XYZ file of N, CA and C in Angstrom:
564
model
N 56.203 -19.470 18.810
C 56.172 -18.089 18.357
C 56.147 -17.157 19.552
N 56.384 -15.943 19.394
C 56.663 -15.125 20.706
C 55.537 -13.884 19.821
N 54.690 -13.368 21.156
C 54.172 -11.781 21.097
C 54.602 -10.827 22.042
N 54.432 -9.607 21.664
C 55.487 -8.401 21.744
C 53.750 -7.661 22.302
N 54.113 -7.302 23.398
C 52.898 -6.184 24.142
C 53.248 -4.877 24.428
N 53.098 -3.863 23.241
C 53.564 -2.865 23.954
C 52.518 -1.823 24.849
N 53.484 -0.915 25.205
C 52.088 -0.462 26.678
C 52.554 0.925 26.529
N 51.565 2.232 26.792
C 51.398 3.210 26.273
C 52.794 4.063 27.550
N 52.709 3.451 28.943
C 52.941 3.946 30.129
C 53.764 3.184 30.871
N 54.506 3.407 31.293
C 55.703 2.943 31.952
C 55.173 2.040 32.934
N 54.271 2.993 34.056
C 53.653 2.329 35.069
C 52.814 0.944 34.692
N 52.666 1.070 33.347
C 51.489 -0.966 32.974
C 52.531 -1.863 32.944
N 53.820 -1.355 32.910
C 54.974 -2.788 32.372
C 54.625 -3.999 33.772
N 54.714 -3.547 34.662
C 54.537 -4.890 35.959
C 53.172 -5.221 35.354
N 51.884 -4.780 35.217
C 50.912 -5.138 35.653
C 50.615 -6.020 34.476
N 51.237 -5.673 33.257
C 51.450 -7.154 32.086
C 51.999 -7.742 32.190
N 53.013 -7.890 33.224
C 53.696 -8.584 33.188
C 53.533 -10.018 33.485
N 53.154 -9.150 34.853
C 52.242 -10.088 35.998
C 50.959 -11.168 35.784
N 50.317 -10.288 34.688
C 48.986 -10.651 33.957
C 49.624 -12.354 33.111
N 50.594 -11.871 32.465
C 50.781 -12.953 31.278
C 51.769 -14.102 32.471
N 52.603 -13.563 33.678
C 53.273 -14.725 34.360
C 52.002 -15.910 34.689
N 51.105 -15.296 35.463
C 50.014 -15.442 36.099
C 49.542 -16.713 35.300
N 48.732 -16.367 33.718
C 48.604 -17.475 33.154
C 49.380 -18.524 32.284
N 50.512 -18.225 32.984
C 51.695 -19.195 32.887
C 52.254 -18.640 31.081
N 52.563 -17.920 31.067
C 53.177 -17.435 29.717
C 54.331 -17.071 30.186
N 55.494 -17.370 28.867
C 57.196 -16.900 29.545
C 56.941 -15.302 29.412
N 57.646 -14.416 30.103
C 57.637 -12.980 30.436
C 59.515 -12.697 30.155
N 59.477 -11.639 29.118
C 60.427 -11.137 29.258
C 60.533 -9.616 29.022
N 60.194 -8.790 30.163
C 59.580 -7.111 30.255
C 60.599 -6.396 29.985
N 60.464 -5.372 28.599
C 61.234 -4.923 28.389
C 60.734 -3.157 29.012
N 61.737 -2.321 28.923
C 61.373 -0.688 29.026
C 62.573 0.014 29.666
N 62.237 1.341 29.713
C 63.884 2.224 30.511
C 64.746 1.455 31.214
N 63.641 0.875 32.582
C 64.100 0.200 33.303
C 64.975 -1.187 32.970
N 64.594 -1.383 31.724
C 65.379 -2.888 31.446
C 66.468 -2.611 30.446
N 67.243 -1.136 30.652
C 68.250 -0.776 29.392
C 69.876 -2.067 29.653
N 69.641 -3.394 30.744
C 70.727 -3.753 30.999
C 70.914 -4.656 29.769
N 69.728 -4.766 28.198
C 70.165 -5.540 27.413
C 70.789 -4.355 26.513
N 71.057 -3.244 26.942
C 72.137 -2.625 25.940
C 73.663 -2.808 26.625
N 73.727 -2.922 27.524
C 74.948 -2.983 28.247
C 76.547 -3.846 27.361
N 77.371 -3.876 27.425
C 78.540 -4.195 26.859
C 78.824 -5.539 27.413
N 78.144 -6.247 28.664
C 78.103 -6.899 29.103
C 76.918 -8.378 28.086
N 76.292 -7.672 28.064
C 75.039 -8.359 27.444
C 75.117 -8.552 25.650
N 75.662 -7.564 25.151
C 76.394 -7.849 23.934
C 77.982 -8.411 23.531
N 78.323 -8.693 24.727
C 79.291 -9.653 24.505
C 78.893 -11.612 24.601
N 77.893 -11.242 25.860
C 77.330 -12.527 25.543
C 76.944 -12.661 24.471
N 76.088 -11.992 24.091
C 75.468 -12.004 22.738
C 76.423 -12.686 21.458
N 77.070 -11.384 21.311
C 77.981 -12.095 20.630
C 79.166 -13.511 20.647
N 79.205 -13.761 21.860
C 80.021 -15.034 22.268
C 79.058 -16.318 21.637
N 77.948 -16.092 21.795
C 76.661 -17.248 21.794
C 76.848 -17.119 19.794
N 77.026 -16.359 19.459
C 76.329 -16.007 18.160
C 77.884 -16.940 17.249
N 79.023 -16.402 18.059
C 80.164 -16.875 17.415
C 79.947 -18.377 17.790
N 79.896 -18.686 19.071
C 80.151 -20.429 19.066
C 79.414 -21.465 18.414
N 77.707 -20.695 17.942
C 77.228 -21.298 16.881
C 77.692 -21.207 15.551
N 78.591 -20.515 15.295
C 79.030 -19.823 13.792
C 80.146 -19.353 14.303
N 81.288 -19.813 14.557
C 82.606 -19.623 14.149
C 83.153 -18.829 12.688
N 82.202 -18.962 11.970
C 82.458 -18.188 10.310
C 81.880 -16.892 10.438
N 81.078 -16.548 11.884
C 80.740 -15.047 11.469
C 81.604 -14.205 12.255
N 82.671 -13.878 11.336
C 83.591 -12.823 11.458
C 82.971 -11.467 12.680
N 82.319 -11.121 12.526
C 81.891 -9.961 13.450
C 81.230 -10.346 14.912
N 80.650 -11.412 14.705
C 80.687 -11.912 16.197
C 81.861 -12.246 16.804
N 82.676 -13.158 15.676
C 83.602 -13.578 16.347
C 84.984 -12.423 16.788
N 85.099 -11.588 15.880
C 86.036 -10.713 16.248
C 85.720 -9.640 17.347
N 84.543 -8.948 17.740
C 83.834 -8.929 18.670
C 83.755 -10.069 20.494
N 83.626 -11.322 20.140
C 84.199 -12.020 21.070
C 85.730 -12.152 21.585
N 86.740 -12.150 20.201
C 87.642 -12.236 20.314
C 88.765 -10.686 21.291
N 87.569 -9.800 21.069
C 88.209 -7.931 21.693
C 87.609 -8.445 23.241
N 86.647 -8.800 23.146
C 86.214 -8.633 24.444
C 86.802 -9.622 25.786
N 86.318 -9.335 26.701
C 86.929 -10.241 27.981
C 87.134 -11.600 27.735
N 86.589 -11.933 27.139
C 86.264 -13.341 26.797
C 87.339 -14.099 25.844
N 88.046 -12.990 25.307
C 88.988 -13.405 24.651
C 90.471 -13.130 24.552
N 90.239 -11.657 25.284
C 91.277 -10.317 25.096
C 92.277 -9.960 24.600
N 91.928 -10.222 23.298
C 92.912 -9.325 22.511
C 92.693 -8.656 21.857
N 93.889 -7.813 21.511
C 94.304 -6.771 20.815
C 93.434 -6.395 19.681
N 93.274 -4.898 19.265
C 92.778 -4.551 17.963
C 93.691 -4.861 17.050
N 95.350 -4.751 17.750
C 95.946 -4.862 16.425
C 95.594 -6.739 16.184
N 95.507 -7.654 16.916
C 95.468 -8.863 16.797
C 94.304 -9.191 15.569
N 93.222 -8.301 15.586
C 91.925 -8.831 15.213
C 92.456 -8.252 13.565
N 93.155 -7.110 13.616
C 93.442 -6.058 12.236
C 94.802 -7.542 11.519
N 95.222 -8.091 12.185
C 96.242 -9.116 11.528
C 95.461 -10.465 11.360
N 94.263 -10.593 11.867
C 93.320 -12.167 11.382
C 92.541 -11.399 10.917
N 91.871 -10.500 10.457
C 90.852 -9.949 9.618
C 91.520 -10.216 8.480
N 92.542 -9.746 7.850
C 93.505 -9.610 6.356
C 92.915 -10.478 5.268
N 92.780 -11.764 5.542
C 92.847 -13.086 4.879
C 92.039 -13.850 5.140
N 91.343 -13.771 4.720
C 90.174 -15.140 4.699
C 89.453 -14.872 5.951
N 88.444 -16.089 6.252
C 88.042 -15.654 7.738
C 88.659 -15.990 8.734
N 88.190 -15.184 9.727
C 89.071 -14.488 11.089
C 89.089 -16.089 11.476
N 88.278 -17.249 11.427
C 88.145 -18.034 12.029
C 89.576 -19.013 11.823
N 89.731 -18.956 10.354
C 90.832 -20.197 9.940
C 92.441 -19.077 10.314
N 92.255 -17.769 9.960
C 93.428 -17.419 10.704
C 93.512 -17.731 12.005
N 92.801 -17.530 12.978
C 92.993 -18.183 14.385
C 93.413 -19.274 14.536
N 92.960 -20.306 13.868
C 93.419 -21.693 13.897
C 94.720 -21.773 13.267
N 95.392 -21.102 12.394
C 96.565 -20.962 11.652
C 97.318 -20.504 12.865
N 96.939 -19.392 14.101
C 97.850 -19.238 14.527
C 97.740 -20.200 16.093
N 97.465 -20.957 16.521
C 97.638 -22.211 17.208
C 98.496 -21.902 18.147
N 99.437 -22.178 17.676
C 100.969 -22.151 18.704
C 101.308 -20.886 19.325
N 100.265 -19.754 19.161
C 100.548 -18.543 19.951
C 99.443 -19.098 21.515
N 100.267 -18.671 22.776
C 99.638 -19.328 23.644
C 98.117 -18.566 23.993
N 97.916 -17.618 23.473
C 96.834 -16.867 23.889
C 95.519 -17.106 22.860
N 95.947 -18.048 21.939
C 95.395 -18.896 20.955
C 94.891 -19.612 21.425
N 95.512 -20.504 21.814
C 95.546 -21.897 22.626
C 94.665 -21.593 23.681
N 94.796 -21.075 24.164
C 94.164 -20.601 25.769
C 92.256 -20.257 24.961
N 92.403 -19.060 24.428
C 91.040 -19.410 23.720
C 90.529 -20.591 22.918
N 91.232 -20.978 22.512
C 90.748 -22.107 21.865
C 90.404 -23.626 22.823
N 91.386 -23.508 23.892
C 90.626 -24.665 24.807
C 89.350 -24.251 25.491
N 88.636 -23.210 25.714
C 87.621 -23.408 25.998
C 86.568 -23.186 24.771
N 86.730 -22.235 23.548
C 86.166 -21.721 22.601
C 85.601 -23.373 21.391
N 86.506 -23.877 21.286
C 85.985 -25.179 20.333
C 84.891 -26.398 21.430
N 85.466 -26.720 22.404
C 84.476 -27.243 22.775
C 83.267 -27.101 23.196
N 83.200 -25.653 23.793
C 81.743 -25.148 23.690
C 81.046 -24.986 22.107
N 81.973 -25.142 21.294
C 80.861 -24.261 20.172
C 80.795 -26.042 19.344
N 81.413 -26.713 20.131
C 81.301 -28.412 19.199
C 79.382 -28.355 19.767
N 79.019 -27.933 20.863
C 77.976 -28.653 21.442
C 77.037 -27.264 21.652
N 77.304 -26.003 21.067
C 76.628 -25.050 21.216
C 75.114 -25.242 21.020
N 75.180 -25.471 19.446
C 73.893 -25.911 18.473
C 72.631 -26.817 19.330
N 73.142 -27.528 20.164
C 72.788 -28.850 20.599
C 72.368 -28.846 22.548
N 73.188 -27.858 22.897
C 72.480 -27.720 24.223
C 71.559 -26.678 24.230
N 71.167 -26.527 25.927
C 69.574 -25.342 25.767
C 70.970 -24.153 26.525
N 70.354 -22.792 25.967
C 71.298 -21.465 26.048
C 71.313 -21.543 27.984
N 70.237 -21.986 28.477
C 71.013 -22.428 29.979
C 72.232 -22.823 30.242
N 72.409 -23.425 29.438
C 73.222 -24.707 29.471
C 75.185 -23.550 28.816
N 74.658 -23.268 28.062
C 75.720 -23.056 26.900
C 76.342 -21.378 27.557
N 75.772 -20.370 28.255
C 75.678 -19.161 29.074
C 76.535 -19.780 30.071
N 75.994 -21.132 30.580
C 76.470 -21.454 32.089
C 77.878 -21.534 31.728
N 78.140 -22.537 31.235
C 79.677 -23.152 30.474
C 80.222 -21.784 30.203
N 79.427 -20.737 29.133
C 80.340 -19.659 28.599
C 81.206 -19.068 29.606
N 79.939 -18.698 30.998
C 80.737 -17.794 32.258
C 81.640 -18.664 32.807
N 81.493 -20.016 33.128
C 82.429 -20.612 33.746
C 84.046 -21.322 33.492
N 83.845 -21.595 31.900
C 85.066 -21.418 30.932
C 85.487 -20.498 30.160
N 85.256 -19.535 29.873
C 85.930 -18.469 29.348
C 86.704 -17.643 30.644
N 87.140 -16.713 30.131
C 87.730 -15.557 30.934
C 87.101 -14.291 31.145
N 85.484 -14.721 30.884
C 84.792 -13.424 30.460
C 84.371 -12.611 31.966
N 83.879 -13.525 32.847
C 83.933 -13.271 34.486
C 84.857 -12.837 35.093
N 85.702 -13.619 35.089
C 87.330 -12.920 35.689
C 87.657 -11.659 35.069
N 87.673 -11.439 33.672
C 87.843 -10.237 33.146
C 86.788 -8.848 33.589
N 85.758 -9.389 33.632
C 84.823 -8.343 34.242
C 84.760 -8.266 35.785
N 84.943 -9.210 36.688
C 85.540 -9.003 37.768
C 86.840 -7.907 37.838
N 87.433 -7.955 37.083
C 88.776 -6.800 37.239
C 88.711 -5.603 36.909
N 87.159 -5.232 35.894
C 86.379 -4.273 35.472
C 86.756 -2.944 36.571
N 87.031 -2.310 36.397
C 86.360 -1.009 37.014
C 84.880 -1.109 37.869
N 83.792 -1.106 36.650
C 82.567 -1.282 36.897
C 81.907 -2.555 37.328
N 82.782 -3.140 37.860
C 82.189 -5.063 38.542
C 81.373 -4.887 39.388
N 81.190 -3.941 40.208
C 79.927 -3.883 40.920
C 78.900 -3.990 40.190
N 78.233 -3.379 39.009
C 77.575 -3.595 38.116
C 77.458 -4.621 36.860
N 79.195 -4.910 36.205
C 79.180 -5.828 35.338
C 78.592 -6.851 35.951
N 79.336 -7.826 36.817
C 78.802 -8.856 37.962
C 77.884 -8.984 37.867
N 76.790 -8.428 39.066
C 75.162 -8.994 38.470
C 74.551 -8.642 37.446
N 75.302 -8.008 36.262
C 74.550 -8.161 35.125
C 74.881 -9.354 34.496
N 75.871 -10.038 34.529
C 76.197 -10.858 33.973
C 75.492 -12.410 34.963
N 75.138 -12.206 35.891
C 74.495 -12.993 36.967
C 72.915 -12.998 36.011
N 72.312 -11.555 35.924
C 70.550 -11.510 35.394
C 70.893 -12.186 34.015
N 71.667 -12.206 33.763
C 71.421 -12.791 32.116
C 71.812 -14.321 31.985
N 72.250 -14.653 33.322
C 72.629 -16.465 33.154
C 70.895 -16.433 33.475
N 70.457 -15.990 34.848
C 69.103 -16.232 35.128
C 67.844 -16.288 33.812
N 68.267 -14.658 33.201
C 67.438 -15.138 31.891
C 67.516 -15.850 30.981
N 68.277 -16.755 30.841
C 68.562 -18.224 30.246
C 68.116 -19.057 30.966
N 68.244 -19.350 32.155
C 67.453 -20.379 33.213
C 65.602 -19.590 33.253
N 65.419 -19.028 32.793
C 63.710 -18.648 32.582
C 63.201 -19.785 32.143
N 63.905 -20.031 30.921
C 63.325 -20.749 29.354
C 64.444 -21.810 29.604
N 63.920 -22.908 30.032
C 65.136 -24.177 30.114
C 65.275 -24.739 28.889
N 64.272 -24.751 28.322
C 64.017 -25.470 26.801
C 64.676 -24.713 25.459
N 64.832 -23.437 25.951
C 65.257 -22.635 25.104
C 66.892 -22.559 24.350
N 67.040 -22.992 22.999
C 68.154 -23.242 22.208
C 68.535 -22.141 22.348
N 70.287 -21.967 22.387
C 70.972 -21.104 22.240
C 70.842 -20.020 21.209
N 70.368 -20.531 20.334
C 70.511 -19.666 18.646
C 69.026 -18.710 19.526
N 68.036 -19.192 19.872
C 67.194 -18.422 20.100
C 67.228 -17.703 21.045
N 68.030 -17.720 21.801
C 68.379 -16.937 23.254
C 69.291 -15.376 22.879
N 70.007 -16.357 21.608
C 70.814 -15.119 20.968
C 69.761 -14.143 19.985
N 69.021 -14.876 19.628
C 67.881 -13.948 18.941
C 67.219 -13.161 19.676
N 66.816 -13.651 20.820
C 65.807 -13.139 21.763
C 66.725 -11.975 22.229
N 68.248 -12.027 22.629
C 68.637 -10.416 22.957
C 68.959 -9.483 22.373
N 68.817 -9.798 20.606
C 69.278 -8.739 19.994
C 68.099 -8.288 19.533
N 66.870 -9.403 19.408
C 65.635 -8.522 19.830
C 65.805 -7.407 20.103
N 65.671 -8.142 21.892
C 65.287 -7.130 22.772
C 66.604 -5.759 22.818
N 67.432 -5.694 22.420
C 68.671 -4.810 21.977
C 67.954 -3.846 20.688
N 67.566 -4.554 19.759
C 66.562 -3.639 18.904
C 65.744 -3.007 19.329
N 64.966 -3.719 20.396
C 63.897 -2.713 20.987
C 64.474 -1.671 21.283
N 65.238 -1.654 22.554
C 66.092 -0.661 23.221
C 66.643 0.328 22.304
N 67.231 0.142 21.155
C 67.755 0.838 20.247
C 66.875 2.028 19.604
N 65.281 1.421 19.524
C 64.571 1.939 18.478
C 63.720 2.726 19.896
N 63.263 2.681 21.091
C 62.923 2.731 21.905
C 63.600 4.425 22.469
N 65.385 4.054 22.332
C 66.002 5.687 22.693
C 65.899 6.427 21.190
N 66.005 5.579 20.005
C 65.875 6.604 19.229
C 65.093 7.328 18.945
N 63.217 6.802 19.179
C 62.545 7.415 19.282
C 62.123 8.792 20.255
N 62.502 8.197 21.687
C 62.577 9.197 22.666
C 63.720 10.339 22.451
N 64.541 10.159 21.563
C 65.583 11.359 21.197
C 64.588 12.210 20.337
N 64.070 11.521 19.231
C 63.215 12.249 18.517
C 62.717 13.637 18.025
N 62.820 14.486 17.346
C 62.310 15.368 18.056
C 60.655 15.630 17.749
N 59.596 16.055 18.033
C 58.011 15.889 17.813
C 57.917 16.486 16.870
């Protein structure tokens, strides 16, 4: 089970942090400073992890499929959305090479998704997909880059830690963030 500490002041986030590393508890500090789990970077993992366990969820997967990791087209996703799920149209279309190309790295990671620790399954994602190279060509790669570097690391935190829960754990922490600016928009 996981607990959630929240802290009145910006300035306590280290000093809980520190407190709970200290007696050996996993730490994952969220606040302003940690807005890199809203990033486009971090919800593509997200979603990559979410599709290779579940190939049937259409919105991860079409989501993976826009992003670097997959890159294609809106109109591509608007012609496998139509009919059934996005998943068996993809496989219907096979013989398009940009199919193929996702699909040699996309099925065998998600044969063994379920089954390795999200260390494991993050590592493979960056190193077989096109999602690195694509964000390398980014505009913003100075930044995509080691964000995409802190978030293999925060998978290597928790070695033990299953993929499905790694994907839980950032949309968590993506909820936080969410509910966190909406509040501070707020008005009193």
């Amino acid at each position: 089970s996981e607990v959630a500490i929240l802290v009145q002041k910006h300035a306590e986030i280290a000093a809980v942090g520190r407190a709970a590393a200290a007696i050996g508890l996993p730490v994952t500090v969220g606040g302003r400073d940690e807005s890199f789990v809203a990033t486009l970077e971090v919800r593509d993992v997200a979603n990559a992890l979410e599709s290779l366990l579940d190939p049937l969820d259409d919105a991860a997967l079409l989501a993976t499929l826009h992003s670097p990791a997959g890159g294609f087209s809106l109109d591509d996703l608007v012609r496998w959305s139509g009919d059934g799920p996005v998943w068996m149209a993809l496989a219907r279309d096979r013989s398009d090479p940009r199919v193929a190309r996702f699909l040699a790295w996309f099925e065998p990671l998600s044969a063994v998704a379920d089954r390795y620790p999200a260390w494991e399954v993050v590592a493979r994602l960056l190193a077989d997909s096109p999602l690195v190279v694509g964000y390398a060509a980014h505009p913003a790669r100075e930044r995509s880059l080691p964000r995409l570097d802190r978030l293999a690391r925060m998978a290597m935190d928790r070695p033990g830690e299953t993929t499905a829960a790694f994907a839980a754990r950032l949309r968590l922490l993506q909820e936080i963030r969410y509910r966190a600016t909406d509040n501070e928009s707020a008005p009193e």
